[in-house]
Tab-separated table of C-alpha atoms in Angstrom:
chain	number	residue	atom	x	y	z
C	1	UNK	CA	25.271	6.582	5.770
C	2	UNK	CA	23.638	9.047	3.526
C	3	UNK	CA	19.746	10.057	3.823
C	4	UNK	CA	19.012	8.183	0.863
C	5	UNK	CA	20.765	4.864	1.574
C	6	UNK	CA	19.155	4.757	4.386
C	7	UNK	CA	15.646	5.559	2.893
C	8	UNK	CA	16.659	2.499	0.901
C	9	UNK	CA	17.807	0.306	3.925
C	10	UNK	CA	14.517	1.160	4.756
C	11	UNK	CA	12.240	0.529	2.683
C	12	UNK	CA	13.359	-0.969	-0.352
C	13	UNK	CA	12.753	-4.688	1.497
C	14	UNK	CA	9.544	-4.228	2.172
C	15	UNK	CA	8.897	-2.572	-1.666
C	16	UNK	CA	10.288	-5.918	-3.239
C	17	UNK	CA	7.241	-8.007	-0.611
C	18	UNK	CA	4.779	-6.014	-1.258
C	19	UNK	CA	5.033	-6.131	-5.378
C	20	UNK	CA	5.632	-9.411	-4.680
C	21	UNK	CA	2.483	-9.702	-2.877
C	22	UNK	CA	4.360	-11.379	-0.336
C	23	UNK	CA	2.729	-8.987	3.003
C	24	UNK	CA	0.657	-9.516	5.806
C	25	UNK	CA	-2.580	-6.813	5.898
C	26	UNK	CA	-0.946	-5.077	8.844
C	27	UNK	CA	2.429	-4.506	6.606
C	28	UNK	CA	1.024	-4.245	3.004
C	29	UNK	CA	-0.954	-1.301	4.154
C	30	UNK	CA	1.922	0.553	6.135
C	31	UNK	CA	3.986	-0.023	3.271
C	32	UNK	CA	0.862	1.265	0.983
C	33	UNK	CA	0.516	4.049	3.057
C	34	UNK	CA	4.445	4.601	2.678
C	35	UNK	CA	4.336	4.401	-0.970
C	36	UNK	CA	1.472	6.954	-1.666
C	37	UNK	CA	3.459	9.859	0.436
C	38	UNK	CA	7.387	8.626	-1.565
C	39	UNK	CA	7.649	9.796	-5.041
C	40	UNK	CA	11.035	7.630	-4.472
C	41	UNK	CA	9.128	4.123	-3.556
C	42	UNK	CA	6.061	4.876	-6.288
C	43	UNK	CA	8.873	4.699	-8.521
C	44	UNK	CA	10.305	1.541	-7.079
C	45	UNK	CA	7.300	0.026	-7.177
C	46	UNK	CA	6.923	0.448	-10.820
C	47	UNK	CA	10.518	-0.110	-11.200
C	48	UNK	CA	9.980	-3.490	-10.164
C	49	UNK	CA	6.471	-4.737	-11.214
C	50	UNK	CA	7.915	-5.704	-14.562
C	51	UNK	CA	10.309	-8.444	-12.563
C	52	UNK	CA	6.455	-9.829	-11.102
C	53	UNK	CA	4.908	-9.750	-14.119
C	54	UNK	CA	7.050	-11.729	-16.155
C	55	UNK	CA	7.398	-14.817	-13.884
C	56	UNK	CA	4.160	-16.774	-15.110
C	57	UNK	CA	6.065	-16.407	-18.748
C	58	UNK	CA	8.623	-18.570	-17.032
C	59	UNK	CA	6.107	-21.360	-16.034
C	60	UNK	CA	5.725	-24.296	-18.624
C	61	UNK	CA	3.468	-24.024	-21.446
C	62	UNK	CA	0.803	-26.905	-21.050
C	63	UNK	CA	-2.270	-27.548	-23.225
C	64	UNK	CA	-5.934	-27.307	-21.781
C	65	UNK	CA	-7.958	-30.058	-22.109
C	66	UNK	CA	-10.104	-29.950	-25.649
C	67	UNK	CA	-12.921	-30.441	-22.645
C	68	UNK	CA	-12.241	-27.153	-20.894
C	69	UNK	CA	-13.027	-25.070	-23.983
C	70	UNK	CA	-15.791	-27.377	-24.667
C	71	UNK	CA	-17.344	-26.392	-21.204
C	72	UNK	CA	-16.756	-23.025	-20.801
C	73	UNK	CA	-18.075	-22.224	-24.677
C	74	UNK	CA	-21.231	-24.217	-23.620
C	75	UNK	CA	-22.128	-21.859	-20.915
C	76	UNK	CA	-20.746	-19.109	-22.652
C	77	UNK	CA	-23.029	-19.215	-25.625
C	78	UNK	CA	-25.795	-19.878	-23.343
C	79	UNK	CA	-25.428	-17.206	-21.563
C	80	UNK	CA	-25.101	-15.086	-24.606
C	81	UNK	CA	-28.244	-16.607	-26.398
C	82	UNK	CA	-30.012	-15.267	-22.985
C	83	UNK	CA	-28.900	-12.535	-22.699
C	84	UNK	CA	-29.499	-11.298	-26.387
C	85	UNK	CA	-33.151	-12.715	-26.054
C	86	UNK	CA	-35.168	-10.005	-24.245
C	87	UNK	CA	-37.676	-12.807	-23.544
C	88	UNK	CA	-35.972	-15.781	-23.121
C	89	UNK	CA	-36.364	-16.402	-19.156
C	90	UNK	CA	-32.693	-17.507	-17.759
C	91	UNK	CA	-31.556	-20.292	-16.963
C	92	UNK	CA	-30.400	-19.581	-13.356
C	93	UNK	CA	-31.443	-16.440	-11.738
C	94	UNK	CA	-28.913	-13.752	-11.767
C	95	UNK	CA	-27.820	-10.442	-12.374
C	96	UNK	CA	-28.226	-8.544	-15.657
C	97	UNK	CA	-27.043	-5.615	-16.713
C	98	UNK	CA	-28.553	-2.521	-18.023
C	99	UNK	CA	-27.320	-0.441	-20.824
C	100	UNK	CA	-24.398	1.863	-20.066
C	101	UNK	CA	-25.015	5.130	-18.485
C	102	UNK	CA	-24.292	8.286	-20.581
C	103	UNK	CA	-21.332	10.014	-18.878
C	104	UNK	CA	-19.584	7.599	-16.588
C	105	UNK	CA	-17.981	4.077	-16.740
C	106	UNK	CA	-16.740	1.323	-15.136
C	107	UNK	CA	-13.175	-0.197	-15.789
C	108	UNK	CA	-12.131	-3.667	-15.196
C	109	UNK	CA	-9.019	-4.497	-13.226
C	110	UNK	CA	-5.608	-4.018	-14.374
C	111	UNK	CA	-1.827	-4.705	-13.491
C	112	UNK	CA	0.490	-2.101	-13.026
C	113	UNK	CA	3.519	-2.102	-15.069
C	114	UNK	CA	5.684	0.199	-16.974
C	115	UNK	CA	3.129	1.184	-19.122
C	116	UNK	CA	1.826	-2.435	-19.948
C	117	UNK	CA	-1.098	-1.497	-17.600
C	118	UNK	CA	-3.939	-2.646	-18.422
C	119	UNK	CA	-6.894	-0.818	-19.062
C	120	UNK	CA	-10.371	-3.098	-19.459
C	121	UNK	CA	-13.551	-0.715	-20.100
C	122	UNK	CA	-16.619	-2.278	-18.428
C	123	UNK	CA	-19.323	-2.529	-21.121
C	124	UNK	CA	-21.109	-1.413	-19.099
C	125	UNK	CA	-20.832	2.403	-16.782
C	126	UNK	CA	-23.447	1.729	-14.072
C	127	UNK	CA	-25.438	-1.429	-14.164
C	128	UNK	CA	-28.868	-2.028	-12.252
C	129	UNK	CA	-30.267	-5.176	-11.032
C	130	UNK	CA	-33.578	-6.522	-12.264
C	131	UNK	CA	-33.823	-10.221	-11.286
C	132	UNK	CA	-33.237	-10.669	-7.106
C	133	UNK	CA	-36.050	-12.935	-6.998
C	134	UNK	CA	-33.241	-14.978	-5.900
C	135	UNK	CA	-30.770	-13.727	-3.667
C	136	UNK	CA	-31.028	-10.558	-0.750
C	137	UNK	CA	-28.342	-8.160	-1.485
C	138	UNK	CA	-27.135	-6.678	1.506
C	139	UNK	CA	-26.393	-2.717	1.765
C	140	UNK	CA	-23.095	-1.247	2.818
C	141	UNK	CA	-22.359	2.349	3.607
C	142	UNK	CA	-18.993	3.216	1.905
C	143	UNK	CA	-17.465	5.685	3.839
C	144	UNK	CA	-14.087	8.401	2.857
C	145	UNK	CA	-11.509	8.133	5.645
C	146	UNK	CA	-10.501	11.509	5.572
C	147	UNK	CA	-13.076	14.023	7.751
C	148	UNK	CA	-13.091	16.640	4.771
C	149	UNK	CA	-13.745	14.254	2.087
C	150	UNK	CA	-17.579	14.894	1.024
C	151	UNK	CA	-17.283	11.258	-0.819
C	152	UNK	CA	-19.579	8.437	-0.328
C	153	UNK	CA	-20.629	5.431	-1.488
C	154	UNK	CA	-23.138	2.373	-1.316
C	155	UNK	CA	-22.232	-1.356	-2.018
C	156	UNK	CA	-24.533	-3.233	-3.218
C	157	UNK	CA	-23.349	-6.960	-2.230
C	158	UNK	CA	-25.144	-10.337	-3.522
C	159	UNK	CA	-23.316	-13.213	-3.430
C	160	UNK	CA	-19.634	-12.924	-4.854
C	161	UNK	CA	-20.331	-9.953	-6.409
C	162	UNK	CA	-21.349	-6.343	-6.295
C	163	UNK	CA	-22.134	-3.057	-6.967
C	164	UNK	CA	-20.430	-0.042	-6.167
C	165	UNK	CA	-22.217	3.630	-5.994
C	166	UNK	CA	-20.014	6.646	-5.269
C	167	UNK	CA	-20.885	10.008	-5.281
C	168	UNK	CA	-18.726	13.527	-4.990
C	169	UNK	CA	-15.454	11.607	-5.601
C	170	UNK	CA	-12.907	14.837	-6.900
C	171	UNK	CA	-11.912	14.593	-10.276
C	172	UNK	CA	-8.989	12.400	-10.526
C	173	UNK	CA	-5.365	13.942	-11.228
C	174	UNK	CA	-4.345	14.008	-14.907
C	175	UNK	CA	-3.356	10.201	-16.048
C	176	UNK	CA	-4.836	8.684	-13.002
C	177	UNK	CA	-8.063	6.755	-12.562
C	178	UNK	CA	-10.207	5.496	-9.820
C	179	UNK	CA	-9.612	1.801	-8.567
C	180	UNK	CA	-11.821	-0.741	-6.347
C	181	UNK	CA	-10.198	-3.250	-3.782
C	182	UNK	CA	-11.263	-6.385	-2.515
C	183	UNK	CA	-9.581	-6.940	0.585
C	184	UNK	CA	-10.025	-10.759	2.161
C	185	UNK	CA	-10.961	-12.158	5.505
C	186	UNK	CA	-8.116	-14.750	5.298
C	187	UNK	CA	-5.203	-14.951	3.115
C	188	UNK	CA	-3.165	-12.759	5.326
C	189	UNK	CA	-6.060	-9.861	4.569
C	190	UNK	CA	-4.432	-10.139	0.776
C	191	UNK	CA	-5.859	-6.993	-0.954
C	192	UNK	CA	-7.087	-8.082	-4.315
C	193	UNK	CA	-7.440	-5.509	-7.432
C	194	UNK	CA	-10.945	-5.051	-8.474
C	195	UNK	CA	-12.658	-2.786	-10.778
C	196	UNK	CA	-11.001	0.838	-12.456
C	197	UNK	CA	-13.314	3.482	-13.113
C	198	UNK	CA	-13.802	7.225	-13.290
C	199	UNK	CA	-16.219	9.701	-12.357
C	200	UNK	CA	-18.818	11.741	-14.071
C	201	UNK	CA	-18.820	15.351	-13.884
C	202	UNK	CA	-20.490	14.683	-9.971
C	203	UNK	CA	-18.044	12.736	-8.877
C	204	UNK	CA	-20.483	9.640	-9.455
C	205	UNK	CA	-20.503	6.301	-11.344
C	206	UNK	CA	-21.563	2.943	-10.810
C	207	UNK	CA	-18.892	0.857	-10.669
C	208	UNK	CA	-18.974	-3.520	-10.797
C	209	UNK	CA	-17.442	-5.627	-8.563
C	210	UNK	CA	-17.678	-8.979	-10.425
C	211	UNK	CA	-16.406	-11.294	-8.065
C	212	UNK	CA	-14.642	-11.500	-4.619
C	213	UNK	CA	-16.965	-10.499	-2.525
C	214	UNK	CA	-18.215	-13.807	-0.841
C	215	UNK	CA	-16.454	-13.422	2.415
C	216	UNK	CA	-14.417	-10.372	2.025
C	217	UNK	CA	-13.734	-7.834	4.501
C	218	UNK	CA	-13.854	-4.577	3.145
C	219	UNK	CA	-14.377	-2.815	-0.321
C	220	UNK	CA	-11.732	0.201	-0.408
C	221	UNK	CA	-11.585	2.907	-3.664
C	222	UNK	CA	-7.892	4.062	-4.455
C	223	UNK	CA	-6.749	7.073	-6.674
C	224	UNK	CA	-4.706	4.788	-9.214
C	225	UNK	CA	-2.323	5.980	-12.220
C	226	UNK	CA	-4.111	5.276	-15.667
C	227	UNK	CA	-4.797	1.587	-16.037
C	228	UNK	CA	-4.869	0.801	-12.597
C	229	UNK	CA	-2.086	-1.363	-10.548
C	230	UNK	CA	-1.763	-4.397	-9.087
C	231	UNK	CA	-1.176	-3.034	-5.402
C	232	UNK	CA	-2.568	0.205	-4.178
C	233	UNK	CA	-0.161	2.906	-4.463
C	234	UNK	CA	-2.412	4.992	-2.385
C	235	UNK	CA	-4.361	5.645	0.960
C	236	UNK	CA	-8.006	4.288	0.632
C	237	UNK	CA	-10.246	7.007	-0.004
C	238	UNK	CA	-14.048	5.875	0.699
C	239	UNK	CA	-13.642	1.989	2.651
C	240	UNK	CA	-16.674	-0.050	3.280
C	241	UNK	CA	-16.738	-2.314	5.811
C	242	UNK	CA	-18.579	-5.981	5.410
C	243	UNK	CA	-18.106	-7.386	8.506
M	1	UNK	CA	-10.240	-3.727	-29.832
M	2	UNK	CA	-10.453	-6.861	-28.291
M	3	UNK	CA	-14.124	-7.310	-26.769
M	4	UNK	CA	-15.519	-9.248	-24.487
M	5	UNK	CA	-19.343	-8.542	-24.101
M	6	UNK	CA	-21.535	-10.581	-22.755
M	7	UNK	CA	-23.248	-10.973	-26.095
M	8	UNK	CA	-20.099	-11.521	-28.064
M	9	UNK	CA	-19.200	-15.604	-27.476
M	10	UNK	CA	-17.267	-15.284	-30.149
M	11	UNK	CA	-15.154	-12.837	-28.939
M	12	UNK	CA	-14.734	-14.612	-25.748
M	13	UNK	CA	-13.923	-17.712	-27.647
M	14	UNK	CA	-11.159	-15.712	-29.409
M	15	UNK	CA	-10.029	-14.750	-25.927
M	16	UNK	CA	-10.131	-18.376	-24.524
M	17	UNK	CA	-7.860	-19.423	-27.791
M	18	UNK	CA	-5.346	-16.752	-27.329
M	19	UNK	CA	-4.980	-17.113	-23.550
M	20	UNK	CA	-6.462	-20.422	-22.084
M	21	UNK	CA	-3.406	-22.082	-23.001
M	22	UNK	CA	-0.754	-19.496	-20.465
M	23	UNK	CA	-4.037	-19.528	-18.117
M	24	UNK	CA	-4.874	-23.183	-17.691
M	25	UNK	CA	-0.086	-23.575	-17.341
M	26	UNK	CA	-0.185	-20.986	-14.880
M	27	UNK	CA	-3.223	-22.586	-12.692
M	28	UNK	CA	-1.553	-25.903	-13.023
M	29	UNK	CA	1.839	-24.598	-12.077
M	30	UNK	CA	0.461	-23.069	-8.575
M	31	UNK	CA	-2.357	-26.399	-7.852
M	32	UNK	CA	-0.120	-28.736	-9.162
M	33	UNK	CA	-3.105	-30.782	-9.968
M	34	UNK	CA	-4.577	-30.829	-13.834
M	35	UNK	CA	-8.671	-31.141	-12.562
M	36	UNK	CA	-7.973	-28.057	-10.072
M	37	UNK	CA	-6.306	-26.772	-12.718
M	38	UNK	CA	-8.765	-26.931	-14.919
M	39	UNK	CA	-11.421	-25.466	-12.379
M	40	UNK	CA	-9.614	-22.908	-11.871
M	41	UNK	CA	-9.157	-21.669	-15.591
M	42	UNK	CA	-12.890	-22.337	-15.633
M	43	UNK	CA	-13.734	-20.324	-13.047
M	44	UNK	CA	-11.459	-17.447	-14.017
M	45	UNK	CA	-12.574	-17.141	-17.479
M	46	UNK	CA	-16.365	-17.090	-16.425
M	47	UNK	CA	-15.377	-14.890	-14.033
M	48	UNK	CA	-14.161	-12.322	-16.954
M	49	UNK	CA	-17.176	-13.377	-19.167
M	50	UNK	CA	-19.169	-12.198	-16.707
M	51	UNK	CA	-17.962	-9.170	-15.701
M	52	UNK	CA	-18.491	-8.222	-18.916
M	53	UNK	CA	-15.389	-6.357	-19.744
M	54	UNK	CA	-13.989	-4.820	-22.730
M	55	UNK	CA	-10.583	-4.317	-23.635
M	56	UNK	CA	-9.064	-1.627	-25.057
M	57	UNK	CA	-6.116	-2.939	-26.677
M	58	UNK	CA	-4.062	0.375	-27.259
M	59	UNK	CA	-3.750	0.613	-23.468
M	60	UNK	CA	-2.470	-2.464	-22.182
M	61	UNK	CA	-1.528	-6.000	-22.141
M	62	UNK	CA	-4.803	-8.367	-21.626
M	63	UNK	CA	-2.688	-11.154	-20.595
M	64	UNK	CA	-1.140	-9.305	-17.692
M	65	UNK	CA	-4.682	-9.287	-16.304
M	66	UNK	CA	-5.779	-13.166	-17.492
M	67	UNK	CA	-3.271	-14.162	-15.386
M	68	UNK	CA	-3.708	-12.565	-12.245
M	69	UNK	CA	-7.455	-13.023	-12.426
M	70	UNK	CA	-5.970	-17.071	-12.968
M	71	UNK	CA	-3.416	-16.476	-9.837
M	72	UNK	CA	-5.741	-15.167	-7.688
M	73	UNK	CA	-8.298	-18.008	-8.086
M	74	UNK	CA	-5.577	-20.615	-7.784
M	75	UNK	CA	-3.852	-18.986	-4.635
M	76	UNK	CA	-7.745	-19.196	-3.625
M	77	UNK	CA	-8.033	-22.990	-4.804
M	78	UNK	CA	-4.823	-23.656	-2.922
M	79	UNK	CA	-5.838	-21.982	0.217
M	80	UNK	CA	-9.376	-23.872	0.264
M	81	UNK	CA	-7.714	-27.488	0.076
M	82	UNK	CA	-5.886	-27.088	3.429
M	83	UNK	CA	-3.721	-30.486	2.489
M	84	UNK	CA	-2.969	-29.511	-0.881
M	85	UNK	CA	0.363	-27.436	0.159
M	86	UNK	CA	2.516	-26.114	-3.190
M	87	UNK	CA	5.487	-27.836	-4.093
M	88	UNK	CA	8.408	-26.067	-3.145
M	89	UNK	CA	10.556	-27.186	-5.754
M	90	UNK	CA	7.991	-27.895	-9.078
M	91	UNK	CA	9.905	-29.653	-11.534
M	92	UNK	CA	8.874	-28.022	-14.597
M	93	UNK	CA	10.963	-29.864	-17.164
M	94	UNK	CA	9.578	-32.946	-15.703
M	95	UNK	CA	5.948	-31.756	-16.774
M	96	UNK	CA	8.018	-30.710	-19.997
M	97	UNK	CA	8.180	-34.640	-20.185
M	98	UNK	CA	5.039	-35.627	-19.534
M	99	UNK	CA	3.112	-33.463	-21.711
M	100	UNK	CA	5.394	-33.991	-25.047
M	101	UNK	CA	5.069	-30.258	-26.543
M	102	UNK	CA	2.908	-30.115	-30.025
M	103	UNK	CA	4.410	-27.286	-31.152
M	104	UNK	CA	1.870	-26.660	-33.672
M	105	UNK	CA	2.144	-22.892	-34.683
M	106	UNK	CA	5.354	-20.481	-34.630
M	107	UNK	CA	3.451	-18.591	-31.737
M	108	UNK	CA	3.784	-21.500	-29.653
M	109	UNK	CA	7.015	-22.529	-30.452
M	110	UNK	CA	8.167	-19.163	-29.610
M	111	UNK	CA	6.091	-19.101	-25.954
M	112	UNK	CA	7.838	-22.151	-25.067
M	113	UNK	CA	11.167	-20.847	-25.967
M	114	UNK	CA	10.127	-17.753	-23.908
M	115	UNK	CA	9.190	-20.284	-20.733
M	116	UNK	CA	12.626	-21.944	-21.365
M	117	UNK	CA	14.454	-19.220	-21.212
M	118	UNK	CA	12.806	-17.666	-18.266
M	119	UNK	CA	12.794	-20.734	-16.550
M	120	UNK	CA	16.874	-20.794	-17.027
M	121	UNK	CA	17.181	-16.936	-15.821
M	122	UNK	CA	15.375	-17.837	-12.835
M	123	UNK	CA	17.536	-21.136	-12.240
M	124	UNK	CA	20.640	-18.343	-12.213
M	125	UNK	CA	19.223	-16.974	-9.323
M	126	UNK	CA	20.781	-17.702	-6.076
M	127	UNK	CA	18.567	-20.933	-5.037
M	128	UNK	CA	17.703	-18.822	-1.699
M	129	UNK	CA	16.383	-16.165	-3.931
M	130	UNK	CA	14.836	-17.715	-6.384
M	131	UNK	CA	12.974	-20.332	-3.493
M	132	UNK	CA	11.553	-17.226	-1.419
M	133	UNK	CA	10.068	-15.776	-5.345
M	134	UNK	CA	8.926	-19.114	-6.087
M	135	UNK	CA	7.506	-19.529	-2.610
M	136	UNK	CA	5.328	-16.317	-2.471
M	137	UNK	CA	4.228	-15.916	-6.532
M	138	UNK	CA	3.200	-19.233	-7.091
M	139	UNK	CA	2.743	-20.722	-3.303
M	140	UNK	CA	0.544	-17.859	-2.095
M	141	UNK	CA	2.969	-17.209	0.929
M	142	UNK	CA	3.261	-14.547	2.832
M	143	UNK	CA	6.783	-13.439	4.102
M	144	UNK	CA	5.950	-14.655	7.493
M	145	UNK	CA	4.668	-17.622	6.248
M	146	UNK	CA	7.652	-18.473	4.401
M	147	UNK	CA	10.107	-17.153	7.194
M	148	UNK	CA	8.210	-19.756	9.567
M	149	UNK	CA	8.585	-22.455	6.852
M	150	UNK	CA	12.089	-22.135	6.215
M	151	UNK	CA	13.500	-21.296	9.604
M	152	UNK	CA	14.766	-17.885	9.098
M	153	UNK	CA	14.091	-14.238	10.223
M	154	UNK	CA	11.655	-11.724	8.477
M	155	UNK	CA	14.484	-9.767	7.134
M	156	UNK	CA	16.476	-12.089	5.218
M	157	UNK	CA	12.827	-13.378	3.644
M	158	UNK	CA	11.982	-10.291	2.307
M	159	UNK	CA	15.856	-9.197	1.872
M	160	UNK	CA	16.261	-12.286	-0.383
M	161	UNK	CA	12.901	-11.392	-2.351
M	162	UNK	CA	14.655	-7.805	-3.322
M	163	UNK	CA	17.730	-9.451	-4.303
M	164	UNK	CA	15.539	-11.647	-6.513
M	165	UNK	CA	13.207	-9.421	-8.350
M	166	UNK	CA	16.379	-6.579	-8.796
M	167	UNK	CA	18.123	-9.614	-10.707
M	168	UNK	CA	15.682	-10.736	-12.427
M	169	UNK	CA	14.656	-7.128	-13.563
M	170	UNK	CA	17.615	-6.484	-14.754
M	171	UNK	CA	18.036	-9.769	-16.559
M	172	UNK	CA	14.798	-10.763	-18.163
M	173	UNK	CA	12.723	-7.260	-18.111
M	174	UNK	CA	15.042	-5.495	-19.660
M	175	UNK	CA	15.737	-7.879	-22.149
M	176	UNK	CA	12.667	-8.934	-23.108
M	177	UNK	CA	9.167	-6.776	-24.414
M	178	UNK	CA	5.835	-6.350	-22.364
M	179	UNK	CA	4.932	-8.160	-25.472
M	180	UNK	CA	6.941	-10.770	-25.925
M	181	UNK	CA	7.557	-11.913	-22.209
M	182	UNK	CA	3.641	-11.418	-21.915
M	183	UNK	CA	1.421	-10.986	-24.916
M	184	UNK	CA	2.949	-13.548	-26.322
M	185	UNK	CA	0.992	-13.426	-29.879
C-alpha cells in the first residue's frame, strides 16, 4: 500500500464527516487540526464542499406564508425608522451600532466553496455599545494558544450576541482572512461559523458576533482563506472560554 | 452590491424576496413542521438584519450563507423540541403534492427543475449513502449519532458519507454552476 493510499485510508473518511458536519467536538477538531498541517486534506476539503453545498438545492421549493414577509418587514422597517431617527427612543432596549472605524472591518460569515465563498462586509468595522441600561455584558479574556503569539482579545458577551476585540493579530497570509467561531455547549460541541474580518495595521479590529452566543462554550479566531469557510481549516489562534 | 444595512428595509426586503422562498423550503425540509418553519426563517433573517451585514456580490454567493444561517437555526429548532426527531425518509414529492407549485416566474420554474433534478441525483445514490447524507445535513446527526441509530459501526457511517458526497460531486457539482445549483436568480 503506497504512502498516499494510505494517507487516504486515513483520512479521507473523516474529511467527507467533517464537511459534512457530521463530527463530534473531540473528532472535528483532530480532524481540524489534521487539515490545517495537509496541503493534501485542505484540498479535499474544498474538493468536496461543493457536494455540501448543493444539497439544500435538492430540497423542494415551498412558498412562505404572505404572513412571514408581512412580519418580518414590520419589524424590519421599525427597526430601520429607529435607527435612522437619532432621537426616536427604541422600542426595546438593545444594541446600536456606531459608525465604522477608519482602517479595520468586520466581515460576516461565509461558506467555503470553490470560490463561491462568500464574503459579507459588516457595515460596520468596530461597533460600540451605548444602550446597556438593559442587559450586563459579561467580559471574557480571549487568549492565543500558542506561548509566542503576542495576540489577545476581549469578548464582550450580552445576551446572544457579542463583541469581539483583538489586538496584535499578524497580518494575515495573502488571500486569507480572519474568521470567528461559535463553538456550542451541546450539539456534539458543533462549531458554528461566525464573523470574517481583518486587521488594521495593529493587528486590531472590532469584530461582531451577532448571534450564538447564548449558551456557547467558547469563541475561537481562525486564519481562514478569503471569504471564510464553513469549517475551520485551521488551529484556533486566540480561544475564549465562556464557561 | 447587494446591501443589507440596518437602515436599508428595502434592501432587506429585496433580500427576503430573492431568498425567503429556498430559506423558509430548507427550514421546513429539516423541522418538518410549516409554524417551526416559519420561526425559523424568521429568526434567521432577523438574525442577518441585525447583524447588519453587507454583501459584496463580486465575491460570493449570498445564498450559500442564507442557508446555513437557516440550517443552523433549524438544526437548533430541532434540537430544542426533544420529541420532534427528523424524518428519516421525508417524502418530498409528497409535499410536491400538497403545496401545488405556482410557477409564477421563469426563475422559479427553473429552481424547481433544479430541486427535481437534484432530488433524482440523490435518489441514484446507494439508499445507504444517500440515508447517512440525509441523516447528518438535514437531521443534525452526528456520525455517532447516526451509527447508534442505525446499528452499525463508526466506520461504515462515515465510510458511506465519503462514498456519498464523492458521487454526488462528481454528478451534480460538476454539472451544475455555483450559480445555478445555488444563486438560483
Amino acid at each position: 500500500m503506497s504512502e498516499r493510499t494510505s494517507h487516504a485510508d486515513t483520512w479521507h473518511d473523516d474529511v467527507a464527516a467533517y464537511v459534512l458536519d457530521a463530527l463530534d467536538e473531540r473528532e472535528a477538531h483532530r480532524v481540524a487540526e489534521h487539515v490545517a498541517g495537509c496541503e493534501s486534506c485542505r484540498e479535499r476539503v474544498r474538493w468536496l464542499t461543493p457536494a455540501v453545498d448543493v444539497l439544500p438545492a435538492s430540497v423542494t421549493p415551498l412558498d412562505p406564508p404572505p404572513e412571514l414577509r408581512s412580519r418580518l418587514m414590520e419589524i424590519v422597517e421599525r427597526e430601520a425608522a429607529e435607527e435612522t431617527s437619532a432621537s426616536a427612543p427604541a422600542a426595546k432596549p438593545r444594541r446600536r451600532f456606531s459608525l465604522p472605524v477608519f482602517g479595520s472591518f468586520a466581515l460576516r460569515p461565509a461558506l467555503a466553496g470553490f470560490g463561491i465563498a462568500l464574503l459579507l462586509v459588516a457595515g460596520v468595522a468596530g461597533y460600540a455599545l451605548r444602550d446597556r441600561e438593559s442587559t450586563q455584558p459579561a467580559t471574557f479574556a480571549a487568549t492565543p494558544t500558542s506561548e509566542r503569539s503576542i495576540a489577545s482579545g476581549e469578548l464582550e458577551v450580552d445576551g446572544d450576541e457579542g463583541s469581539l476585540q483583538v489586538s496584535n493579530l499578524p497580518a494575515p497570509r495573502r488571500d486569507e482572512v480572519y474568521q470567528a467561531w461559535v463553538q456550542h455547549t451541546g450539539h456534539n460541541g458543533r462549531i458554528v461559523p461566525s464573523s470574517v474580518f481583518v486587521v488594521d495595521d495593529e493587528g486590531t479590529s472590532e469584530v461582531s458576533i451577532p448571534h450564538g452566543l447564548d449558551g456557547a462554550a467558547r469563541v475561537m479566531v481562525t486564519r481562514e482563506p478569503e471569504g471564510g469557510s464553513e469549517k475551520p481549516t485551521e488551529s484556533a489562534l486566540l480561544v475564549a472560554e465562556l464557561e | 452590491m447587494a446591501v443589507v444595512d440596518r437602515k436599508q428595509a428595502a434592501a432587506f426586503e429585496v433580500l427576503y424576496d430573492r431568498h425567503g422562498g429556498a430559506a423558509y423550503s430548507l427550514a421546513y425540509r429539516i423541522v418538518g413542521d410549516r409554524l417551526a418553519a416559519e420561526d425559523v426563517t424568521q429568526e434567521a433573517f432577523l438574525s442577518i438584519w441585525r447583524s447588519n451585514a453587507r454583501f459584496d456580490r463580486a465575491r460570493g454567493s449570498v445564498r450559500s450563507w442564507v442557508l446555513s444561517v437557516v440550517r443552523n437555526r433549524a438544526i437548533d429548532a430541532l434540537r430544542r423540541g426533544a420529541g420532534n426527531a427528523p424524518k428519516l425518509d421525508h417524502d418530498d414529492e409528497s409535499v410536491i403534492e400538497a403545496e401545488p407549485a405556482e410557477e409564477r416566474t421563469e426563475t422559479e420554474a427553473l429552481r424547481r427543475e433544479t430541486s427535481r433534478e437534484l432530488q433524482g441525483a440523490l435518489r441514484e445514490l446507494p439508499d445507504d449513502q444517500s440515508q447517512v447524507i440525509r441523516l447528518a445535513y438535514f437531521g443534525g446527526f452526528s456520525h455517532s449519532e447516526i451509527a447508534e441509530m442505525l446499528g452499525m459501526p463508526l466506520g461504515t457511517v462515515k465510510g458511506r458519507m465519503r462514498l456519498g458526497l464523492e458521487k454526488i460531486r462528481v454528478q451534480l457539482a460538476e454539472a451544475l454552476t455555483p450559480e445555478s445549483a445555488l444563486e438560483g436568480t
